[in-house]
Every structure is written in structure tokens, then in C-alpha cells.
Coordinates of C-alpha atoms in Angstrom, one line a residue:
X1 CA -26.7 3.6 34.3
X2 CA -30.0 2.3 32.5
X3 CA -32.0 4.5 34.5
X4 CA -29.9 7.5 33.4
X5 CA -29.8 7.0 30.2
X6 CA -33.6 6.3 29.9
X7 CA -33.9 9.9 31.7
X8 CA -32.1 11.1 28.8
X9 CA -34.1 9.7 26.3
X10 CA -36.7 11.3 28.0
X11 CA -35.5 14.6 28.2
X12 CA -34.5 14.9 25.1
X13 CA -38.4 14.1 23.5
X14 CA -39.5 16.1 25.9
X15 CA -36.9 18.9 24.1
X16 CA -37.9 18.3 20.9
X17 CA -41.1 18.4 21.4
X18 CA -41.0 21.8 23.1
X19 CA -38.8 22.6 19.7
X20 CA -41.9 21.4 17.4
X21 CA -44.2 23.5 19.4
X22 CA -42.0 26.7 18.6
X23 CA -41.8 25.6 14.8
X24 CA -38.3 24.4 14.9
X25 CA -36.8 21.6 12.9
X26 CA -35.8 18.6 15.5
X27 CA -34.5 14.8 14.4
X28 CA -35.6 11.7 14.4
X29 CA -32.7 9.6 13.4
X30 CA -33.8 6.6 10.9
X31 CA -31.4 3.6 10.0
X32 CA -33.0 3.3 6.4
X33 CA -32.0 5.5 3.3
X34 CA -34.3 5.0 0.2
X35 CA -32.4 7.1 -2.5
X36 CA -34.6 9.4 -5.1
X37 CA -35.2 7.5 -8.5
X38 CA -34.1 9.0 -11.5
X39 CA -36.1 10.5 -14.5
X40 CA -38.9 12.0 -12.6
X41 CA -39.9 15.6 -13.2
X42 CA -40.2 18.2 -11.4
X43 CA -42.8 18.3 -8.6
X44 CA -46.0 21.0 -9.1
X45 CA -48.9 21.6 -7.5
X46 CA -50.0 21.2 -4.0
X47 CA -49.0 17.7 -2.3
X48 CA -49.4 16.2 1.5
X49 CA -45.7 14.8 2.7
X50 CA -46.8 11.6 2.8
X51 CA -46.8 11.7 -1.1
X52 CA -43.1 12.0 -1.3
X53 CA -42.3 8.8 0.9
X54 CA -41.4 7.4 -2.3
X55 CA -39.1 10.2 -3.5
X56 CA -37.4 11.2 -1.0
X57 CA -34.4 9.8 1.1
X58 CA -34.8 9.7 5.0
X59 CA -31.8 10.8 6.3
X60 CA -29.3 10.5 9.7
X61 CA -27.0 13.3 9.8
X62 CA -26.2 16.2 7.8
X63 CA -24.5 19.4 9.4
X64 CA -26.7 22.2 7.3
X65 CA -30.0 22.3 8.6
X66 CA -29.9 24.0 12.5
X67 CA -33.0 26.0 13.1
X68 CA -33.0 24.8 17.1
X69 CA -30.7 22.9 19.2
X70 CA -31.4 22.0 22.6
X71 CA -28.5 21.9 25.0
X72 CA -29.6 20.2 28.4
X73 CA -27.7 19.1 31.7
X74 CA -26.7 15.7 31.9
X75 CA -26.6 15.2 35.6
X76 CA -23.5 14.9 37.0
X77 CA -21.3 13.4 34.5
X78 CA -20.2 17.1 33.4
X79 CA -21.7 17.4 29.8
X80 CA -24.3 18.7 27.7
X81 CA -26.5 17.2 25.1
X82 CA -26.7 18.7 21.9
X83 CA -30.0 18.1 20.3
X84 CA -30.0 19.3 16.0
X85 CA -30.8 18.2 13.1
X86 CA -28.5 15.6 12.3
X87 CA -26.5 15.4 15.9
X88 CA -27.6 13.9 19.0
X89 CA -24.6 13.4 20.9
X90 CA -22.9 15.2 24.2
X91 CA -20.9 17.9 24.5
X92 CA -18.2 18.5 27.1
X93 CA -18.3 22.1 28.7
X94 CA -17.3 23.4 32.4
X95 CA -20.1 22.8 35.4
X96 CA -20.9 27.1 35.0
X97 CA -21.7 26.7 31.7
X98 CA -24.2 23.5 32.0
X99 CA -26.0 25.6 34.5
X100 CA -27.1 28.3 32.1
X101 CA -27.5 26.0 29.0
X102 CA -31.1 26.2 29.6
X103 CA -31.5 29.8 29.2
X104 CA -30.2 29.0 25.4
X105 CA -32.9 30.6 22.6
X106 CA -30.4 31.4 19.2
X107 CA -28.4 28.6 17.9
X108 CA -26.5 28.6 14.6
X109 CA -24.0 26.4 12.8
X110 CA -21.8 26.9 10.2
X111 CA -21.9 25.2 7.1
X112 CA -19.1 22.8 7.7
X113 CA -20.8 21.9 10.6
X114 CA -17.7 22.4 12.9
X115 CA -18.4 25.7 14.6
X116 CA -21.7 25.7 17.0
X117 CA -23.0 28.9 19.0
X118 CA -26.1 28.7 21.3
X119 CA -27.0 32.3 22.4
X120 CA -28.6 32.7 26.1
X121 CA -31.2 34.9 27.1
X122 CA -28.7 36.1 29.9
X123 CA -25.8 37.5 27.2
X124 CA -23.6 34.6 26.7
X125 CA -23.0 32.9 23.5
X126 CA -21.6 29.2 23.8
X127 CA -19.0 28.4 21.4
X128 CA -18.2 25.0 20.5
X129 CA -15.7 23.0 18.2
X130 CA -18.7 20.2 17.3
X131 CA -16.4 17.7 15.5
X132 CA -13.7 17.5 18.1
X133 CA -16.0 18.3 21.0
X134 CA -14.7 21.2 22.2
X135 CA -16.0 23.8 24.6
X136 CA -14.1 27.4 23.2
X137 CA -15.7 29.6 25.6
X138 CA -17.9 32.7 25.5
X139 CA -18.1 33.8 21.5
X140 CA -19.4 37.2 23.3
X141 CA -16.1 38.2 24.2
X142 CA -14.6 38.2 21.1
X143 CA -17.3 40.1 19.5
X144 CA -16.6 42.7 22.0
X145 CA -19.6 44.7 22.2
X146 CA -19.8 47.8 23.3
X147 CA -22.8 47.7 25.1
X148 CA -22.5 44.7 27.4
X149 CA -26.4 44.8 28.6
X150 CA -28.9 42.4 26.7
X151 CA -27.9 39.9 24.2
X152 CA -27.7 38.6 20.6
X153 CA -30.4 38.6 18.9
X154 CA -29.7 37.1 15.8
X155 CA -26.4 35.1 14.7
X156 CA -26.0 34.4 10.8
X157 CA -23.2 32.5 8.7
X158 CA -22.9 33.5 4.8
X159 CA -23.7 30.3 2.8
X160 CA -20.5 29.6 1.9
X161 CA -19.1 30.0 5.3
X162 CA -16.7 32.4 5.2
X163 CA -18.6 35.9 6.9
X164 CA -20.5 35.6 10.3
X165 CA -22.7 38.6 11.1
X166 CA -24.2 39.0 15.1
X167 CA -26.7 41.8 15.5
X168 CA -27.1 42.6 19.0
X169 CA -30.4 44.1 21.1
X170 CA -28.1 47.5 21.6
X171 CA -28.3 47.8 17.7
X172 CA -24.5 47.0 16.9
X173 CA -24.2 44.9 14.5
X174 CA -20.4 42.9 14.5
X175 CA -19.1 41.7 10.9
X176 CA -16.4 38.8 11.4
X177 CA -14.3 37.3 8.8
X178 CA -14.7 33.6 9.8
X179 CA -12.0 32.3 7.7
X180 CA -9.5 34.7 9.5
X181 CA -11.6 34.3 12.7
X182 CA -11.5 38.0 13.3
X183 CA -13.9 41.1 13.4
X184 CA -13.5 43.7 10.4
X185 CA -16.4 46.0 10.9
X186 CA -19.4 47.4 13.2
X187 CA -22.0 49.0 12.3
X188 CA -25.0 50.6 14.4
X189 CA -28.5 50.5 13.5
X190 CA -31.6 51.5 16.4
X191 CA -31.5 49.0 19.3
X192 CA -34.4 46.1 19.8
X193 CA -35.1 42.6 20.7
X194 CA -36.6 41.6 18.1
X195 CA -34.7 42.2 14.4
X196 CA -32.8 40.1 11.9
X197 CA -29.3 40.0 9.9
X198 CA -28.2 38.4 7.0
X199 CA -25.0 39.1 4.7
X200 CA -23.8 38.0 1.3
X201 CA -21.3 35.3 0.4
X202 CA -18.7 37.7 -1.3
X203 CA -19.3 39.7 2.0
X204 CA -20.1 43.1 0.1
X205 CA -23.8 43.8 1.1
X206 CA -25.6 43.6 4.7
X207 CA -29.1 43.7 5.6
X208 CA -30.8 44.1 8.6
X209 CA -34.4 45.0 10.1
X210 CA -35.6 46.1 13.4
X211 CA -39.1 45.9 14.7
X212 CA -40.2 49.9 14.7
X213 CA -37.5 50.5 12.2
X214 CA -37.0 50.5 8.4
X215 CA -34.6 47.9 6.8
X216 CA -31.0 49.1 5.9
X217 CA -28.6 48.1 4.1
X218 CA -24.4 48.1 4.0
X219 CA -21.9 48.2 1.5
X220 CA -19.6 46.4 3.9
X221 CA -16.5 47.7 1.5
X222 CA -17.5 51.4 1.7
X223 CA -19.0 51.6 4.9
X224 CA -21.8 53.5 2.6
X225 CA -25.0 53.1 4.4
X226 CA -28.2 52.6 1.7
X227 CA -31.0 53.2 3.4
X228 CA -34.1 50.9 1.8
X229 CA -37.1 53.8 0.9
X230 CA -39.7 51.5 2.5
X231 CA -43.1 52.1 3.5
X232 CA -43.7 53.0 6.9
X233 CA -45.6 49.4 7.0
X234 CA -42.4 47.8 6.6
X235 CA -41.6 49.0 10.1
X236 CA -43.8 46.0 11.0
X237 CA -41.5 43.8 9.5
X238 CA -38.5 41.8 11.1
X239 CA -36.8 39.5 8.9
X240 CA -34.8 39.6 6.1
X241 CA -32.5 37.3 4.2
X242 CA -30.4 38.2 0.9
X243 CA -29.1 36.1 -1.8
X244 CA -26.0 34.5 -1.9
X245 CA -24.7 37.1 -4.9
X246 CA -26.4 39.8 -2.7
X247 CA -28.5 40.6 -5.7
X248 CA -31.8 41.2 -4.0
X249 CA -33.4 40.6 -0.8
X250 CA -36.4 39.4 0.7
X251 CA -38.1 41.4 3.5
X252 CA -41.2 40.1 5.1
X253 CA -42.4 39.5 8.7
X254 CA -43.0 36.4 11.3
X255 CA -46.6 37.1 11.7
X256 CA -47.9 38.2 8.1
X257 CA -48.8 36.7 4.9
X258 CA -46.6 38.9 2.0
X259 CA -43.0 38.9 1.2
X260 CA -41.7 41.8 -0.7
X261 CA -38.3 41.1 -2.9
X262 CA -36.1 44.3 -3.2
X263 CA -33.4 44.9 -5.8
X264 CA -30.2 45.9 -4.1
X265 CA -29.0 48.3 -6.6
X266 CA -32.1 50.3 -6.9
X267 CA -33.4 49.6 -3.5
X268 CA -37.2 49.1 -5.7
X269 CA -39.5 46.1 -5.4
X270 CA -38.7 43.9 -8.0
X271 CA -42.2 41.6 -7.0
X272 CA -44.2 40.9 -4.3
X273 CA -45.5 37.0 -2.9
X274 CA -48.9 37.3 -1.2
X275 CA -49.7 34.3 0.8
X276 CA -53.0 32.5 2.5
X277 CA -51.2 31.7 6.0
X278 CA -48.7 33.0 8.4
X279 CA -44.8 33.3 7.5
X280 CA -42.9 31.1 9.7
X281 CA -39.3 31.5 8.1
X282 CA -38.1 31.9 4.7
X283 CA -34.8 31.1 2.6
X284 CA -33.6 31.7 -0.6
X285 CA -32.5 28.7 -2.9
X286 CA -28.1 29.0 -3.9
X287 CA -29.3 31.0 -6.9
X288 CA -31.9 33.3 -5.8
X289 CA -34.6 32.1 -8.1
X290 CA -37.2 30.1 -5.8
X291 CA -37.8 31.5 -2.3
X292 CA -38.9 28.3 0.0
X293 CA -41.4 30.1 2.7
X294 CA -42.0 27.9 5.7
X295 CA -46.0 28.8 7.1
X296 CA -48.5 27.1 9.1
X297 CA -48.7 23.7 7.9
X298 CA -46.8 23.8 4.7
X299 CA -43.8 25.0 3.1
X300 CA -45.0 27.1 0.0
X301 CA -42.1 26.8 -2.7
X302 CA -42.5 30.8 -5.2
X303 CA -40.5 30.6 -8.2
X304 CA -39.4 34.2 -8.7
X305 CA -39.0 33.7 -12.5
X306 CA -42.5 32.5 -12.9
X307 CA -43.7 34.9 -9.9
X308 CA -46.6 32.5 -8.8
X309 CA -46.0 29.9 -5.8
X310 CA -45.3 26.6 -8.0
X311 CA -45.2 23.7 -4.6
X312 CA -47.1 23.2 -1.6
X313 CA -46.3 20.6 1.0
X314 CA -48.6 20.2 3.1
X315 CA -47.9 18.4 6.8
X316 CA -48.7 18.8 10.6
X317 CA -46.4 21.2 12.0
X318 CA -44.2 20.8 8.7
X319 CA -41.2 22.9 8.1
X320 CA -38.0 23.2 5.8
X321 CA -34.8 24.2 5.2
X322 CA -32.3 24.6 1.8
X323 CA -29.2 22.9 1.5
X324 CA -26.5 25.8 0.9
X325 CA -24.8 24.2 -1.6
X326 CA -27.2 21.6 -3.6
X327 CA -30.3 23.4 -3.3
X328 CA -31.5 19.8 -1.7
X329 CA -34.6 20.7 0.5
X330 CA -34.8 19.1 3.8
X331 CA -38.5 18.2 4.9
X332 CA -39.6 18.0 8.9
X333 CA -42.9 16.4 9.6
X334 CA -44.6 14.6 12.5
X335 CA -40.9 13.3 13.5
X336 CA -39.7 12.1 10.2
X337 CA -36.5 14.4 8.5
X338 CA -37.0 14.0 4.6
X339 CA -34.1 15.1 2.1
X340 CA -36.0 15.8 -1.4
X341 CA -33.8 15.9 -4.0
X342 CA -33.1 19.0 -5.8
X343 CA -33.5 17.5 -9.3
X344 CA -37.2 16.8 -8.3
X345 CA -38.4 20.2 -7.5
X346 CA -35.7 22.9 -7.8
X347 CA -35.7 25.0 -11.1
X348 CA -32.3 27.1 -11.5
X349 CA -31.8 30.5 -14.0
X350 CA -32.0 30.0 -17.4
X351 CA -32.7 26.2 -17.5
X352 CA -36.0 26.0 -19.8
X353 CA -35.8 24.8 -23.2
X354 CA -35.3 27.7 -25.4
X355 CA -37.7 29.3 -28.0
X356 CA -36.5 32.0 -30.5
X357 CA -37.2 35.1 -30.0
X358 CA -37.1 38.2 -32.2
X359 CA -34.2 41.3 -32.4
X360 CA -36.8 43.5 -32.0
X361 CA -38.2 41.5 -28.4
X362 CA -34.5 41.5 -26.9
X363 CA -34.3 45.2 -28.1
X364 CA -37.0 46.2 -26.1
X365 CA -36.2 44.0 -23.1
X366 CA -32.4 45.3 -23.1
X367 CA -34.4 49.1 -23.0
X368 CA -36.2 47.7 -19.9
X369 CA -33.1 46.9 -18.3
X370 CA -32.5 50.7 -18.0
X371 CA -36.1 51.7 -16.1
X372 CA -36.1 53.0 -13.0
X373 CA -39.3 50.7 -12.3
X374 CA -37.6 47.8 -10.7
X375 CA -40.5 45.6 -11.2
X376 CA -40.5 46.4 -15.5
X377 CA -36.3 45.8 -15.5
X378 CA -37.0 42.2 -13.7
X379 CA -39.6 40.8 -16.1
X380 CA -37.1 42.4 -18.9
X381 CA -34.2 40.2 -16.8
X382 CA -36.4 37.0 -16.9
X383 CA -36.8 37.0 -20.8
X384 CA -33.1 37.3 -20.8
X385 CA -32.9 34.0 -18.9
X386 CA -35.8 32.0 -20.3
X387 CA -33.6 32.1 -23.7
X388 CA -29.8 32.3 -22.0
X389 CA -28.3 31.3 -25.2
X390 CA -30.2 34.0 -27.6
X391 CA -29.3 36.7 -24.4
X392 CA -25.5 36.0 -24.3
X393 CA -25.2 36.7 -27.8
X394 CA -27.1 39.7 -27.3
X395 CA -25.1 40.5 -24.2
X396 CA -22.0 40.3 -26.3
X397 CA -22.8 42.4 -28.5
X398 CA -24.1 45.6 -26.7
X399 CA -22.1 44.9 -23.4
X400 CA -18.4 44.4 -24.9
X401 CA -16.7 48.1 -25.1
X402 CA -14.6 48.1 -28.1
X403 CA -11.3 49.8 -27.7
X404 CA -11.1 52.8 -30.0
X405 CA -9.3 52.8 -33.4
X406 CA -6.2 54.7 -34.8
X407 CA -9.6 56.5 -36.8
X408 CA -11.8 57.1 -33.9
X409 CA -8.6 58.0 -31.4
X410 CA -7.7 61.0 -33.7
X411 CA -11.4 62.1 -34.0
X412 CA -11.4 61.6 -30.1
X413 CA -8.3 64.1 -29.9
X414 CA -9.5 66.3 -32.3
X415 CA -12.9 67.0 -30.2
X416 CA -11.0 67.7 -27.3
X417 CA -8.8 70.4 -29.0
X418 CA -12.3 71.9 -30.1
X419 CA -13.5 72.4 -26.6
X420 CA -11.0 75.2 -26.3
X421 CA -12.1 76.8 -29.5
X422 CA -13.6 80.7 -29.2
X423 CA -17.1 79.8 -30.6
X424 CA -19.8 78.6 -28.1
X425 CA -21.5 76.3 -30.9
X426 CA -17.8 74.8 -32.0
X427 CA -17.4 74.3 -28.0
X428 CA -21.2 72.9 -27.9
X429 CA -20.5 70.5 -31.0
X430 CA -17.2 68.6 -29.7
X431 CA -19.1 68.1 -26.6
X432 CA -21.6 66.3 -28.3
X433 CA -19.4 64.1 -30.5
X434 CA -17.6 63.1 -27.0
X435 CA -20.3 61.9 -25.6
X436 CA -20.9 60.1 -28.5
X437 CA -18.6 57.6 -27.6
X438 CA -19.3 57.3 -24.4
X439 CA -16.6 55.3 -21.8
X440 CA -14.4 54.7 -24.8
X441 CA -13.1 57.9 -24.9
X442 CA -12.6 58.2 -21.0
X443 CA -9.3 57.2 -20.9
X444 CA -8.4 59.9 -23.4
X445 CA -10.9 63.2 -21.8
X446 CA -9.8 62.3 -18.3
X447 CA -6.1 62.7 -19.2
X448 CA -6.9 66.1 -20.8
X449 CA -8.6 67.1 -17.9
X450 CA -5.7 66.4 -15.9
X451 CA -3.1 68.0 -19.2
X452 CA -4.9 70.3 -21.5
X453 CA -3.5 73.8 -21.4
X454 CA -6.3 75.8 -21.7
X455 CA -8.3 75.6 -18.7
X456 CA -11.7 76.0 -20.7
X457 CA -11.2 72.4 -22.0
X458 CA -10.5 70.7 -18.9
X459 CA -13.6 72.3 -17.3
X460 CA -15.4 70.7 -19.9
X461 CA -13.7 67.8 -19.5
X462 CA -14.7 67.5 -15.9
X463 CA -18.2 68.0 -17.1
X464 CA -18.2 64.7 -19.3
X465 CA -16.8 62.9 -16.7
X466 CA -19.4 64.0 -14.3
X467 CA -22.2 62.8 -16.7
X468 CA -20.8 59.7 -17.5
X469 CA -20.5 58.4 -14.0
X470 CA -23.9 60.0 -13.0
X471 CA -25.6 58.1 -15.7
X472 CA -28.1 56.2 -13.4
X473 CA -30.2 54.2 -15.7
X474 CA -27.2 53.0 -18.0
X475 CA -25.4 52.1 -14.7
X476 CA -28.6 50.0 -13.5
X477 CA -29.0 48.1 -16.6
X478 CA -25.0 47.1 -16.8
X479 CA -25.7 45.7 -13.3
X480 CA -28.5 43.6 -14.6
X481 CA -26.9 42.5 -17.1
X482 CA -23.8 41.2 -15.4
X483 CA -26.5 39.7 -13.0
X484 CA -28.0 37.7 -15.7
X485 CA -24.2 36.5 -16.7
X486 CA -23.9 35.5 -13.1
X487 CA -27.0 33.6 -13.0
X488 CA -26.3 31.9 -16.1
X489 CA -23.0 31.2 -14.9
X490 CA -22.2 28.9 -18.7
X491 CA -18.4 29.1 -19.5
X492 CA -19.2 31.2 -22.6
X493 CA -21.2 34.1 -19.6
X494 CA -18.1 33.2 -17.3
X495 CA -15.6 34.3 -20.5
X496 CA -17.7 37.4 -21.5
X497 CA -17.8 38.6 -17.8
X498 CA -13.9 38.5 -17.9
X499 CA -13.7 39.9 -20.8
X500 CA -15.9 43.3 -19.2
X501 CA -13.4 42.8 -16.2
X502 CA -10.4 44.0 -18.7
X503 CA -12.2 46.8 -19.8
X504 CA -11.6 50.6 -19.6
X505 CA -10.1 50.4 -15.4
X506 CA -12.1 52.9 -14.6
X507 CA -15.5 52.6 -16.1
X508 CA -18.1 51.7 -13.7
X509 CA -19.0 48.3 -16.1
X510 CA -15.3 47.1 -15.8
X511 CA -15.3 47.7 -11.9
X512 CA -19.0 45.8 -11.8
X513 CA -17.3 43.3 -13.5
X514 CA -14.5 42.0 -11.4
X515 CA -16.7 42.2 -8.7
X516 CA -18.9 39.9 -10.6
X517 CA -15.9 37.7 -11.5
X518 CA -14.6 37.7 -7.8
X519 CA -18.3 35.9 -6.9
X520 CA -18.7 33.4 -10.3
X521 CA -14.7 32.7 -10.7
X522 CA -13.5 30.6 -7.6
X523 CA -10.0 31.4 -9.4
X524 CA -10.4 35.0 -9.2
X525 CA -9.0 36.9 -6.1
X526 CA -11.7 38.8 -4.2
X527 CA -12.9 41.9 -4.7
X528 CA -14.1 42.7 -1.3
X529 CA -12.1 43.8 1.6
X530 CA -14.5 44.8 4.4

């Protein structure tokens, strides 16, 4: 028994060993926790990870962290070994399926750390109940592809655990609702081996890349394909993650130096992160501010507010990983696993102490808002958030659609009575007064376009319509807007974005709205339904 269990020991350095080579976290449980002292400030600059033995707590276990796990034989006693971050134990499974464990190369877990599911180079995905230690069988089969040569070739959970996305080297990519454990949509991009997947947490937006191919991107709920105008460079390119609010994106590749950040709404580059040294990996923090890009000996932390790379940790083979839900960064080096708090080094949206700035300033950065220049609209969205309390007041004021008066509904009705009139210029003029008040007389013109008796009128009618919901820049900078409210996420920008939500039903700000309350309000009911 000694002898086998000294074997084991063996094999499994030997496994994570092979796992540090390929740049993968591995574990080295410690018995000793040395908690993180409090009133420090936040850490800047470029540091080795032997600085932060005093700040950081070495941990045993934590279920978040699986960027390799190694699944070996365990001679005859009719297990496997799971080797992760945080686990080192065996796991039961039938003799067939301990035979091809080796061949595993894609592992992911979800953020509960129940589910586990170890993809093989030979098709098979391993699916395993961790806690109770429970073999379930090949996930393949209930993903059901329709192409049943190759394999997976990446496997992604939503941060919050509820979506799981598998693209597969045929190019179909699978959508399953986790919580329901069932699929709800394909998709079908060009097929490869080597690509990437990643999905938001309300479920509404997919990415994916494909060596040789440009990025695209799903609206899940529309089945509206958005197809990213990138350079042909990007074709180069093969991974991608989104935020959790599905915001933006990052699109970069394993073997080059720059990251490019993409707006989801306007598919434009919002900024760019140039680098000295190969990307490894990268992952957004739970509020999309900092991206955490693991490279060749160090993990280089970019604040996206600040748009400059703010932390360098420096270490032999070092490499990290966010926490989904603290934001708590978990450091591998030389076999030591680190967790560094996130109150010493994470900054969150809108958290600086606040200077006043003048009407005039806000005025011009609520005009930026509406440029078609993704890059000019996110500067204009991080003056917003340096001074959250100065932009919610703002916000207020220029977002809120107030309901029309007994006044302003008679005018309203009296301008649509005028589009049937003889004259050109009387027709010309009501027009113009219409579209004066924007979304607040929707209500009113879309019911005359449905009602009015002279056909004339509704015609016109049908023309407002048609320019208020093709109104591109307006519709980009409400977008923003609410994406500042959700980054702020204060119970004052919570209250305003449910006040938007009970706006005019069919205004494009009031549908934006409860999407944006279905993501920030736990209470709300969902908005999406892939």
C-alpha cells in the first residue's frame, strides 16, 4: 500500500509539472493561512511575488480557479485522480473511462465547484459530480453534435454559473442553460481546432473566434448574428472573453503582445493594451474595469479606466486567475498558490474620490456619449464614473422621459391633425414640432398611425416612427449611459435605472432598461430567454 501511494505522489508531481511547463495553474496545498492586514493601499508599480508573502494568504482549496486538471489511472483500484487547483483527491469512474483519461487536454469547472468536464483529444467529454464523486458519463452526448468527428475545443461557464457554452472543431457552437441543465440554442460559425468561446452572465451576447476567421458575435435572444468589422489581422487572433454585463469584449491572441477591447453595441475599439511579452491568457475582473493578462513571467494587471497597465508581478513561470465573485486574484509561482486580496489591488467603477466638475464639462462628455468613435464615447464614459455622484445627477436629468402634460398632449394631437392639412409647409411644420418631442409623443403618433382617417397622416406617421428608432447615435449614447448606471450600481443608479424601465413600453431606452435591471436587480425577472 506504501509503495502505491508513494507512486502516486509521484505521478502526480510529475503531472503538475508537465501542467507548469504548459503554463497552467497546479497546487501545492499549504497547512498555513496568513490573512491580508487591513489599511494597506492599493498595490502599483512593478513587484516580484516574493514581495507579497506578507500580504497575501496561502491557500488549500477553493473551487474557482481550474486552468488544468490532470486525471491519471490509479492502478487497479478503479479510480482516477483529479489534480486542480484546490482538489487533489480521486475520482470514481468505470475501467473504459480510466483508460482514456490521459488523452484529456480541456478541463473546466463551474463556479460552484460541483460540475467537472475534462475534454479528450479522442471526442469525449468526462462529466463529473465533484462533491459527491460521481462519474455522469459522456457530457458529449448531451450536447448532441451534429458532426460527431473531432472534439471540443473550448468549454466555458458564465461567471455566475448559470450558461455553459462548448464550441466544437466542426464550428457548432452549443448554448446550454445550466440551471435547467438543457441546451437552448446552436449556432455555426467556420470549423477549426484552434478558437475560443465565451458568453455573458445574463446570457444575451456570445463571442467566439476561430484561427483564419474574424470574431462574431450572438444576440443569443434574437438569434441576430453581429458580425465584429475587424481587420483582417484579427484573423490571427484566437481568444476572446467578454464581460460579465456583456458590455465589451477583449480580443487578442495566445502568441502576440496587444489586446484590443471592442464595444459590443458599436462593434468599435473602445482602447487598445500593447504589451512587452507574449499573452498567455487573459480575464476580465467582475466589473469589467481591469483586464488581468497572464504573459511570460508575470501577470500584467491594465486598468481600463486609467488605460495604462497599473501592476506587474513578476515570478518564474507565474500565472493568475480572478475570483468570479470577489475580484480576489489567485497568484501561482514556483509551487506556491497565493490568494491577494482584492482590497489590495483591485479598483472598481466609480470608486475615486470625487472632484467637481463643471455643467459645461458633463455637457460635452454627455455629447461624446453619442459619437460614432467608440474610443471618444469611452473616455466621455470614464469622466462620468471618476465623479459617479456629479454623473447621476446629470443622468437624471437628461435620461428620465417626462410623461407629457394635459398642455403638451393637446399640442401633440393638434400636430398630428396638421399632418393631413392641404399645404406642404403646414404638413412640413407639424412634422417638425413632432419630432420635437421626441419618444414622448410615441405613444400618441403610433396610435394615429394605426387610427387616423386620412391616410396622408399616417404615412407620415410611419415616417416619425421610422426616424426615431433609426436614430443610431441617440440609441448608442442611452446604452452608455445605462452602462455607467450599471457600473455604478449605488441604490440611487439602481432606482433611476427602474425608473427608465417604466418608461414609454416601447422606446428603445425603456426596453434597454429592463434589460439593464434584469442584470443589476437580482429581484428582477430576466429579460433574456435564449
Amino acid at each position: 500500500m506504501q509503495v502505491t501511494r508513494l507512486r502516486l505522489r509521484l505521478l502526480l508531481a510529475v503531472l503538475v509539472s508537465i501542467s507548469l511547463v504548459a503554463g497552467f495553474i497546479g497546487l501545492t496545498p499549504a497547512e498555513w493561512n496568513k490573512p491580508a492586514s487591513s489599511g494597506q493601499s492599493k498595490l502599483r508599480g512593478v513587484m516580484n511575488v516574493s514581495d507579497l508573502e506578507d500580504k497575501c494568504a496561502r491557500i488549500f482549496s477553493s473551487p474557482y480557479f481550474v486552468r488544468h486538471i490532470s486525471v491519471c489511472k490509479d492502478g487497479p483500484s478503479g479510480s482516477c485522480w483529479l489534480q486542480a487547483v484546490g482538489i487533489a483527491k480521486p475520482l470514481s469512474a468505470p475501467p473504459e473511462v480510466i483508460e482514456k483519461v490521459r488523452t484529456v487536454f480541456l478541463c473546466t469547472m463551474s463556479p460552484d465547484g460541483r460540475s467537472l468536464f475534462a475534454a479528450s483529444r479522442d471526442g469525449p467529454i468526462f462529466h463529473w459530480d465533484v462533491i459527491n464523486n460521481r462519474y455522469l458519463g459522456d457530457f458529449a452526448d448531451f450536447l448532441k453534435f451534429k458532426r460527431q468527428t473531432g472534439r471540443v475545443v473550448d468549454l466555458r461557464f458564465s461567471r455566475n454559473g448559470r450558461w455553459l457554452v462548448a464550441r466544437h472543431t466542426s464550428g457548432e457552437i452549443v448554448l446550454c442553460d445550466w440551471s435547467k441543465q438543457q441546451v437552448v440554442r446552436r449556432f455555426t460559425d467556420i470549423g477549426g481546432a484552434v478558437g475560443s468561446v465565451d458568453i455573458s452572465d445574463d446570457g444575451r451576447y456570445l463571442v467566439t473566434t476561430c484561427l483564419a476567421n474574424s470574431p462574431l458575435l450572438w444576440n443569443t435572444v434574437t438569434g441576430e448574428t453581429l458580425c465584429y468589422r475587424a481587420p483582417v489581422h484579427y484573423r490571427h487572433w484566437s481568444s476572446v472573453r467578454i464581460t460579465s454585463g456583456g458590455h465589451m469584449f477583449a480580443l487578442g491572441s495566445p502568441s502576440g503582445s496587444v489586446i484590443d477591447i471592442i464595444e459590443t453595441a458599436s462593434e468599435g475599439l473602445r482602447c487598445r493594451i500593447r504589451g512587452d511579452m507574449e499573452i498567455f491568457r487573459f480575464r476580465f475582473t467582475p466589473d469589467g474595469r481591469m483586464l488581468v493578462v497572464a504573459r511570460e513571467g508575470a501577470i500584467s494587471i491594465w486598468d481600463l479606466c486609467e488605460n495604462k497597465e497599473v501592476l506587474r508581478i513578476q515570478g518564474d513561470k507565474v500565472s493568475g486567475e480572478v475570483v468570479p465573485d470577489t475580484g480576489d486574484l489567485v497568484i501561482y509561482n514556483d509551487g506556491k498558490l497565493y490568494l491577494l486580496p482584492h482590497s489590495l489591488w483591485l479598483s472598481k467603477w466609480g470608486e475615486e474620490p470625487e472632484s467637481h466638475l463643471d455643467a459645461g464639462v458633463l455637457e460635452n462628455a454627455w455629447n461624446d456619449l453619442a459619437a460614432s468613435d467608440s474610443a471618444r464615447a469611452f473616455q466621455a464614459m470614464r469622466l462620468f464614473l471618476s465623479h459617479p455622484k456629479q454623473a447621476l445627477r446629470f443622468l437624471e436629468k437628461a435620461l428620465v422621459v417626462m410623461p407629457l402634460s394635459g398642455e403638451e398632449t393637446e399640442q401633440v394631437l393638434k400636430y398630428i391633425e396638421q399632418l393631413a392639412a392641404a399645404e406642404p409647409s403646414a404638413r412640413q411644420e407639424a412634422a417638425e414640432q413632432l419630432r420635437r418631442f421626441g419618444w414622448r409623443a410615441f405613444p400618441l403618433i403610433k396610435q394615429a398611425r394605426e387610427r387616423h382617417r386620412d391616410p396622408e397622416a399616417r404615412r407620415r406617421c410611419s415616417l416619425l416612427i421610422r426616424e426615431l428608432q433609426s436614430e443610431d447615435s441617440h440609441r448608442l449614447r442611452e446604452l452608455r449611459a445605462l452602462e455607467i448606471l450599471e457600473y455604478v450600481r449605488s441604490q440611487p443608479a439602481v432606482a433611476l435605472v427602474r425608473k427608465l424601465a417604466d418608461g414609454v413600453s416601447d422606446a428603445p431606452l425603456t426596453i434597454a432598461a429592463r434589460e439593464s435591471l434584469s442584470r443589476i436587480s437580482p429581484m428582477s425577472p430576466s429579460a433574456v430567454t435564449p
